[in-house]
Amino acid sequence: MSDALDRYSERRNRFAATLAQDSGGRPSAALLLAGEENGLKHFEPDPNFFYLTGVEVSRAALLMTAGQAKPTDILLLPASDPAKERWTGRVLTAGGLTPAAQPDPERLESSRLTGHPNIAAYHELDEALLRPLRDAEFLYVDCPEDALPAPLGVSQLLAERLRRHYPYLQVRHAGRLVAQLRRVKDDHELALMRLAMDITAKAHAAIMGHLRPGQFEYEIQALVEYVFTASGAQSPAFPSIIGSGPYSCTLHYERNRRQMDSGDLVVCDIGCRKDYYCADVTRTYPVSGRFTPRQREVYEVVLGAHRAAVEAAKPGAYVREVHAAALDYIARAGYAPYFFHGTSHYLGIEAHDPGSYEKPLEPGVVITIEPGIYIAGEDLGVRIENDLLITETGSAIMTDIPMEVSDIERLLLAPRRSFLL
Ligand code: GLY
Ligand code: MN
Ligand code: MN
């Protein structure tokens, strides 16, 4: 079996162990859905399903059990649909609608490509669930126990339906368990995140090479997203934030329609997704190429807070302590009222990756460090964000993008390059 296939089967083994632990060894089953296609929208599988399978097709599911006499690990794939494949091209399938007694060649091929020995058709889901659910006390599906979203998603509807058939089944949240695994990245994940960060660094270099007064924010967005696509990234990891002047103070601004002036600061919060893994890096640039003394004063406070937070981030520390280090630095400089968001979130398959913040940091965890000061009355917002890997001995910034005032001014004031437009 190839490394890639080993990787997913090893993740499923760890998930089965987590499942057994969470259900106290009682019989349980977990069902994770890939999700449904939605019209012309680009389809991406549910992150938890993808993490455990590496499979990218819609209408697929993973069914696993723990604490049962015969462990189950079944991948359900859509039946082959030649008419649909004229639109979508070949996708992984479970083979023909009514598999003959002979092994179905498409099913065998899907088994070989995914490393999954047991493949069933998605429309056979109820049948596949019969035996695992007959004895199960717990069913884990991907819906939070404490918040039922409206409208109900496919997982919730399915859980409701199964609960009617199996009234003693207790429904629990599978995503909470997968999040425990996803919180600590393996070498393969870190390698993909580094690629995403290198591409994002190229985009920041492009901004510094091309930013000038009179441009519209969307021109910078276009440049950034051109670099992403031309470098092999799959998409932006989140809507690119290019917020200038007053919008430097709007945390998740994404309209990007304003024309930039020479005295403005522009917050560029960008990141690409490469083979499903995200980068998330913010720099704040003076549009003219030079910070005003006031802008520089505030910028240096944010930079100091950033350093203080990085210093605090190490194995054993809590994310709230990392935040306290940044906030304390900003408060001592007199700007506490102007820093009103958290300093860190987990990063991985999602830009805001899941994971408990009640656990101390440990090697392999990746968090962002992103303090900011936003003074709306002065149209002055500054955020500096890097992605940080927790290591055995402390931490390492994974993004190599200048953040000192002198470096940023030098790069912004270097001879302008013309670019496309
Ligand atoms: N770019 C979104 C965030 O930093 O959380
Ligand atoms: Mn960001
Ligand atoms: Mn972030």
JSON list of N, CA, C and O in Angstrom, two decimals, residues 311-334:
[
{"chain": "A", "resi": 311, "resn": "GLU", "atom": "N", "xyz": [6.64, 34.43, 22.04]},
{"chain": "A", "resi": 311, "resn": "GLU", "atom": "CA", "xyz": [7.47, 34.02, 23.20]},
{"chain": "A", "resi": 311, "resn": "GLU", "atom": "C", "xyz": [6.66, 33.12, 24.15]},
{"chain": "A", "resi": 311, "resn": "GLU", "atom": "O", "xyz": [7.19, 32.17, 24.73]},
{"chain": "A", "resi": 312, "resn": "ALA", "atom": "N", "xyz": [5.39, 33.45, 24.29]},
{"chain": "A", "resi": 312, "resn": "ALA", "atom": "CA", "xyz": [4.54, 32.71, 25.25]},
{"chain": "A", "resi": 312, "resn": "ALA", "atom": "C", "xyz": [4.06, 31.37, 24.69]},
{"chain": "A", "resi": 312, "resn": "ALA", "atom": "O", "xyz": [3.55, 30.53, 25.44]},
{"chain": "A", "resi": 313, "resn": "ALA", "atom": "N", "xyz": [4.17, 31.18, 23.38]},
{"chain": "A", "resi": 313, "resn": "ALA", "atom": "CA", "xyz": [3.60, 29.98, 22.75]},
{"chain": "A", "resi": 313, "resn": "ALA", "atom": "C", "xyz": [4.61, 28.84, 22.78]},
{"chain": "A", "resi": 313, "resn": "ALA", "atom": "O", "xyz": [5.62, 28.88, 22.09]},
{"chain": "A", "resi": 314, "resn": "LYS", "atom": "N", "xyz": [4.36, 27.86, 23.61]},
{"chain": "A", "resi": 314, "resn": "LYS", "atom": "CA", "xyz": [5.27, 26.72, 23.72]},
{"chain": "A", "resi": 314, "resn": "LYS", "atom": "C", "xyz": [4.51, 25.54, 24.31]},
{"chain": "A", "resi": 314, "resn": "LYS", "atom": "O", "xyz": [3.39, 25.70, 24.84]},
{"chain": "A", "resi": 315, "resn": "PRO", "atom": "N", "xyz": [5.09, 24.34, 24.24]},
{"chain": "A", "resi": 315, "resn": "PRO", "atom": "CA", "xyz": [4.36, 23.19, 24.80]},
{"chain": "A", "resi": 315, "resn": "PRO", "atom": "C", "xyz": [4.01, 23.44, 26.26]},
{"chain": "A", "resi": 315, "resn": "PRO", "atom": "O", "xyz": [4.82, 23.97, 27.02]},
{"chain": "A", "resi": 316, "resn": "GLY", "atom": "N", "xyz": [2.80, 23.09, 26.61]},
{"chain": "A", "resi": 316, "resn": "GLY", "atom": "CA", "xyz": [2.34, 23.26, 28.00]},
{"chain": "A", "resi": 316, "resn": "GLY", "atom": "C", "xyz": [1.56, 24.55, 28.22]},
{"chain": "A", "resi": 316, "resn": "GLY", "atom": "O", "xyz": [0.78, 24.65, 29.16]},
{"chain": "A", "resi": 317, "resn": "ALA", "atom": "N", "xyz": [1.80, 25.55, 27.34]},
{"chain": "A", "resi": 317, "resn": "ALA", "atom": "CA", "xyz": [1.07, 26.83, 27.50]},
{"chain": "A", "resi": 317, "resn": "ALA", "atom": "C", "xyz": [-0.33, 26.69, 26.90]},
{"chain": "A", "resi": 317, "resn": "ALA", "atom": "O", "xyz": [-0.58, 25.83, 26.05]},
{"chain": "A", "resi": 318, "resn": "TYR", "atom": "N", "xyz": [-1.25, 27.52, 27.36]},
{"chain": "A", "resi": 318, "resn": "TYR", "atom": "CA", "xyz": [-2.62, 27.55, 26.81]},
{"chain": "A", "resi": 318, "resn": "TYR", "atom": "C", "xyz": [-2.75, 28.74, 25.86]},
{"chain": "A", "resi": 318, "resn": "TYR", "atom": "O", "xyz": [-2.05, 29.75, 26.04]},
{"chain": "A", "resi": 319, "resn": "VAL", "atom": "N", "xyz": [-3.64, 28.59, 24.89]},
{"chain": "A", "resi": 319, "resn": "VAL", "atom": "CA", "xyz": [-3.86, 29.69, 23.93]},
{"chain": "A", "resi": 319, "resn": "VAL", "atom": "C", "xyz": [-4.27, 30.96, 24.68]},
{"chain": "A", "resi": 319, "resn": "VAL", "atom": "O", "xyz": [-3.88, 32.06, 24.30]},
{"chain": "A", "resi": 320, "resn": "ARG", "atom": "N", "xyz": [-5.02, 30.82, 25.77]},
{"chain": "A", "resi": 320, "resn": "ARG", "atom": "CA", "xyz": [-5.43, 32.03, 26.51]},
{"chain": "A", "resi": 320, "resn": "ARG", "atom": "C", "xyz": [-4.20, 32.74, 27.11]},
{"chain": "A", "resi": 320, "resn": "ARG", "atom": "O", "xyz": [-4.22, 33.96, 27.26]},
{"chain": "A", "resi": 321, "resn": "GLU", "atom": "N", "xyz": [-3.15, 31.98, 27.41]},
{"chain": "A", "resi": 321, "resn": "GLU", "atom": "CA", "xyz": [-1.93, 32.62, 27.93]},
{"chain": "A", "resi": 321, "resn": "GLU", "atom": "C", "xyz": [-1.19, 33.36, 26.82]},
{"chain": "A", "resi": 321, "resn": "GLU", "atom": "O", "xyz": [-0.57, 34.40, 27.04]},
{"chain": "A", "resi": 322, "resn": "VAL", "atom": "N", "xyz": [-1.24, 32.79, 25.61]},
{"chain": "A", "resi": 322, "resn": "VAL", "atom": "CA", "xyz": [-0.63, 33.45, 24.46]},
{"chain": "A", "resi": 322, "resn": "VAL", "atom": "C", "xyz": [-1.35, 34.78, 24.22]},
{"chain": "A", "resi": 322, "resn": "VAL", "atom": "O", "xyz": [-0.73, 35.83, 24.01]},
{"chain": "A", "resi": 323, "resn": "HIS", "atom": "N", "xyz": [-2.68, 34.72, 24.30]},
{"chain": "A", "resi": 323, "resn": "HIS", "atom": "CA", "xyz": [-3.48, 35.95, 24.12]},
{"chain": "A", "resi": 323, "resn": "HIS", "atom": "C", "xyz": [-3.16, 36.96, 25.23]},
{"chain": "A", "resi": 323, "resn": "HIS", "atom": "O", "xyz": [-3.00, 38.15, 24.96]},
{"chain": "A", "resi": 324, "resn": "ALA", "atom": "N", "xyz": [-3.06, 36.46, 26.45]},
{"chain": "A", "resi": 324, "resn": "ALA", "atom": "CA", "xyz": [-2.79, 37.37, 27.57]},
{"chain": "A", "resi": 324, "resn": "ALA", "atom": "C", "xyz": [-1.46, 38.09, 27.37]},
{"chain": "A", "resi": 324, "resn": "ALA", "atom": "O", "xyz": [-1.33, 39.28, 27.69]},
{"chain": "A", "resi": 325, "resn": "ALA", "atom": "N", "xyz": [-0.47, 37.39, 26.81]},
{"chain": "A", "resi": 325, "resn": "ALA", "atom": "CA", "xyz": [0.84, 38.02, 26.59]},
{"chain": "A", "resi": 325, "resn": "ALA", "atom": "C", "xyz": [0.72, 39.17, 25.60]},
{"chain": "A", "resi": 325, "resn": "ALA", "atom": "O", "xyz": [1.29, 40.25, 25.79]},
{"chain": "A", "resi": 326, "resn": "ALA", "atom": "N", "xyz": [-0.06, 38.94, 24.52]},
{"chain": "A", "resi": 326, "resn": "ALA", "atom": "CA", "xyz": [-0.23, 40.00, 23.51]},
{"chain": "A", "resi": 326, "resn": "ALA", "atom": "C", "xyz": [-1.03, 41.17, 24.11]},
{"chain": "A", "resi": 326, "resn": "ALA", "atom": "O", "xyz": [-0.66, 42.35, 23.96]},
{"chain": "A", "resi": 327, "resn": "LEU", "atom": "N", "xyz": [-2.11, 40.82, 24.80]},
{"chain": "A", "resi": 327, "resn": "LEU", "atom": "CA", "xyz": [-2.99, 41.86, 25.35]},
{"chain": "A", "resi": 327, "resn": "LEU", "atom": "C", "xyz": [-2.25, 42.69, 26.40]},
{"chain": "A", "resi": 327, "resn": "LEU", "atom": "O", "xyz": [-2.37, 43.92, 26.45]},
{"chain": "A", "resi": 328, "resn": "ASP", "atom": "N", "xyz": [-1.48, 42.01, 27.21]},
{"chain": "A", "resi": 328, "resn": "ASP", "atom": "CA", "xyz": [-0.73, 42.70, 28.26]},
{"chain": "A", "resi": 328, "resn": "ASP", "atom": "C", "xyz": [0.23, 43.72, 27.64]},
{"chain": "A", "resi": 328, "resn": "ASP", "atom": "O", "xyz": [0.33, 44.86, 28.10]},
{"chain": "A", "resi": 329, "resn": "TYR", "atom": "N", "xyz": [0.90, 43.32, 26.57]},
{"chain": "A", "resi": 329, "resn": "TYR", "atom": "CA", "xyz": [1.85, 44.23, 25.91]},
{"chain": "A", "resi": 329, "resn": "TYR", "atom": "C", "xyz": [1.10, 45.46, 25.37]},
{"chain": "A", "resi": 329, "resn": "TYR", "atom": "O", "xyz": [1.53, 46.60, 25.56]},
{"chain": "A", "resi": 330, "resn": "ILE", "atom": "N", "xyz": [-0.03, 45.19, 24.73]},
{"chain": "A", "resi": 330, "resn": "ILE", "atom": "CA", "xyz": [-0.81, 46.29, 24.13]},
{"chain": "A", "resi": 330, "resn": "ILE", "atom": "C", "xyz": [-1.39, 47.19, 25.24]},
{"chain": "A", "resi": 330, "resn": "ILE", "atom": "O", "xyz": [-1.41, 48.42, 25.13]},
{"chain": "A", "resi": 331, "resn": "ALA", "atom": "N", "xyz": [-1.82, 46.56, 26.34]},
{"chain": "A", "resi": 331, "resn": "ALA", "atom": "CA", "xyz": [-2.40, 47.34, 27.45]},
{"chain": "A", "resi": 331, "resn": "ALA", "atom": "C", "xyz": [-1.32, 48.24, 28.07]},
{"chain": "A", "resi": 331, "resn": "ALA", "atom": "O", "xyz": [-1.59, 49.41, 28.38]},
{"chain": "A", "resi": 332, "resn": "ARG", "atom": "N", "xyz": [-0.12, 47.70, 28.21]},
{"chain": "A", "resi": 332, "resn": "ARG", "atom": "CA", "xyz": [0.94, 48.51, 28.83]},
{"chain": "A", "resi": 332, "resn": "ARG", "atom": "C", "xyz": [1.29, 49.72, 27.95]},
{"chain": "A", "resi": 332, "resn": "ARG", "atom": "O", "xyz": [1.74, 50.75, 28.44]},
{"chain": "A", "resi": 333, "resn": "ALA", "atom": "N", "xyz": [1.06, 49.59, 26.66]},
{"chain": "A", "resi": 333, "resn": "ALA", "atom": "CA", "xyz": [1.31, 50.74, 25.75]},
{"chain": "A", "resi": 333, "resn": "ALA", "atom": "C", "xyz": [0.10, 51.68, 25.71]},
{"chain": "A", "resi": 333, "resn": "ALA", "atom": "O", "xyz": [0.13, 52.69, 25.01]},
{"chain": "A", "resi": 334, "resn": "GLY", "atom": "N", "xyz": [-0.99, 51.31, 26.40]},
{"chain": "A", "resi": 334, "resn": "GLY", "atom": "CA", "xyz": [-2.16, 52.20, 26.49]},
{"chain": "A", "resi": 334, "resn": "GLY", "atom": "C", "xyz": [-3.22, 51.96, 25.42]},
{"chain": "A", "resi": 334, "resn": "GLY", "atom": "O", "xyz": [-4.11, 52.79, 25.23]}
]
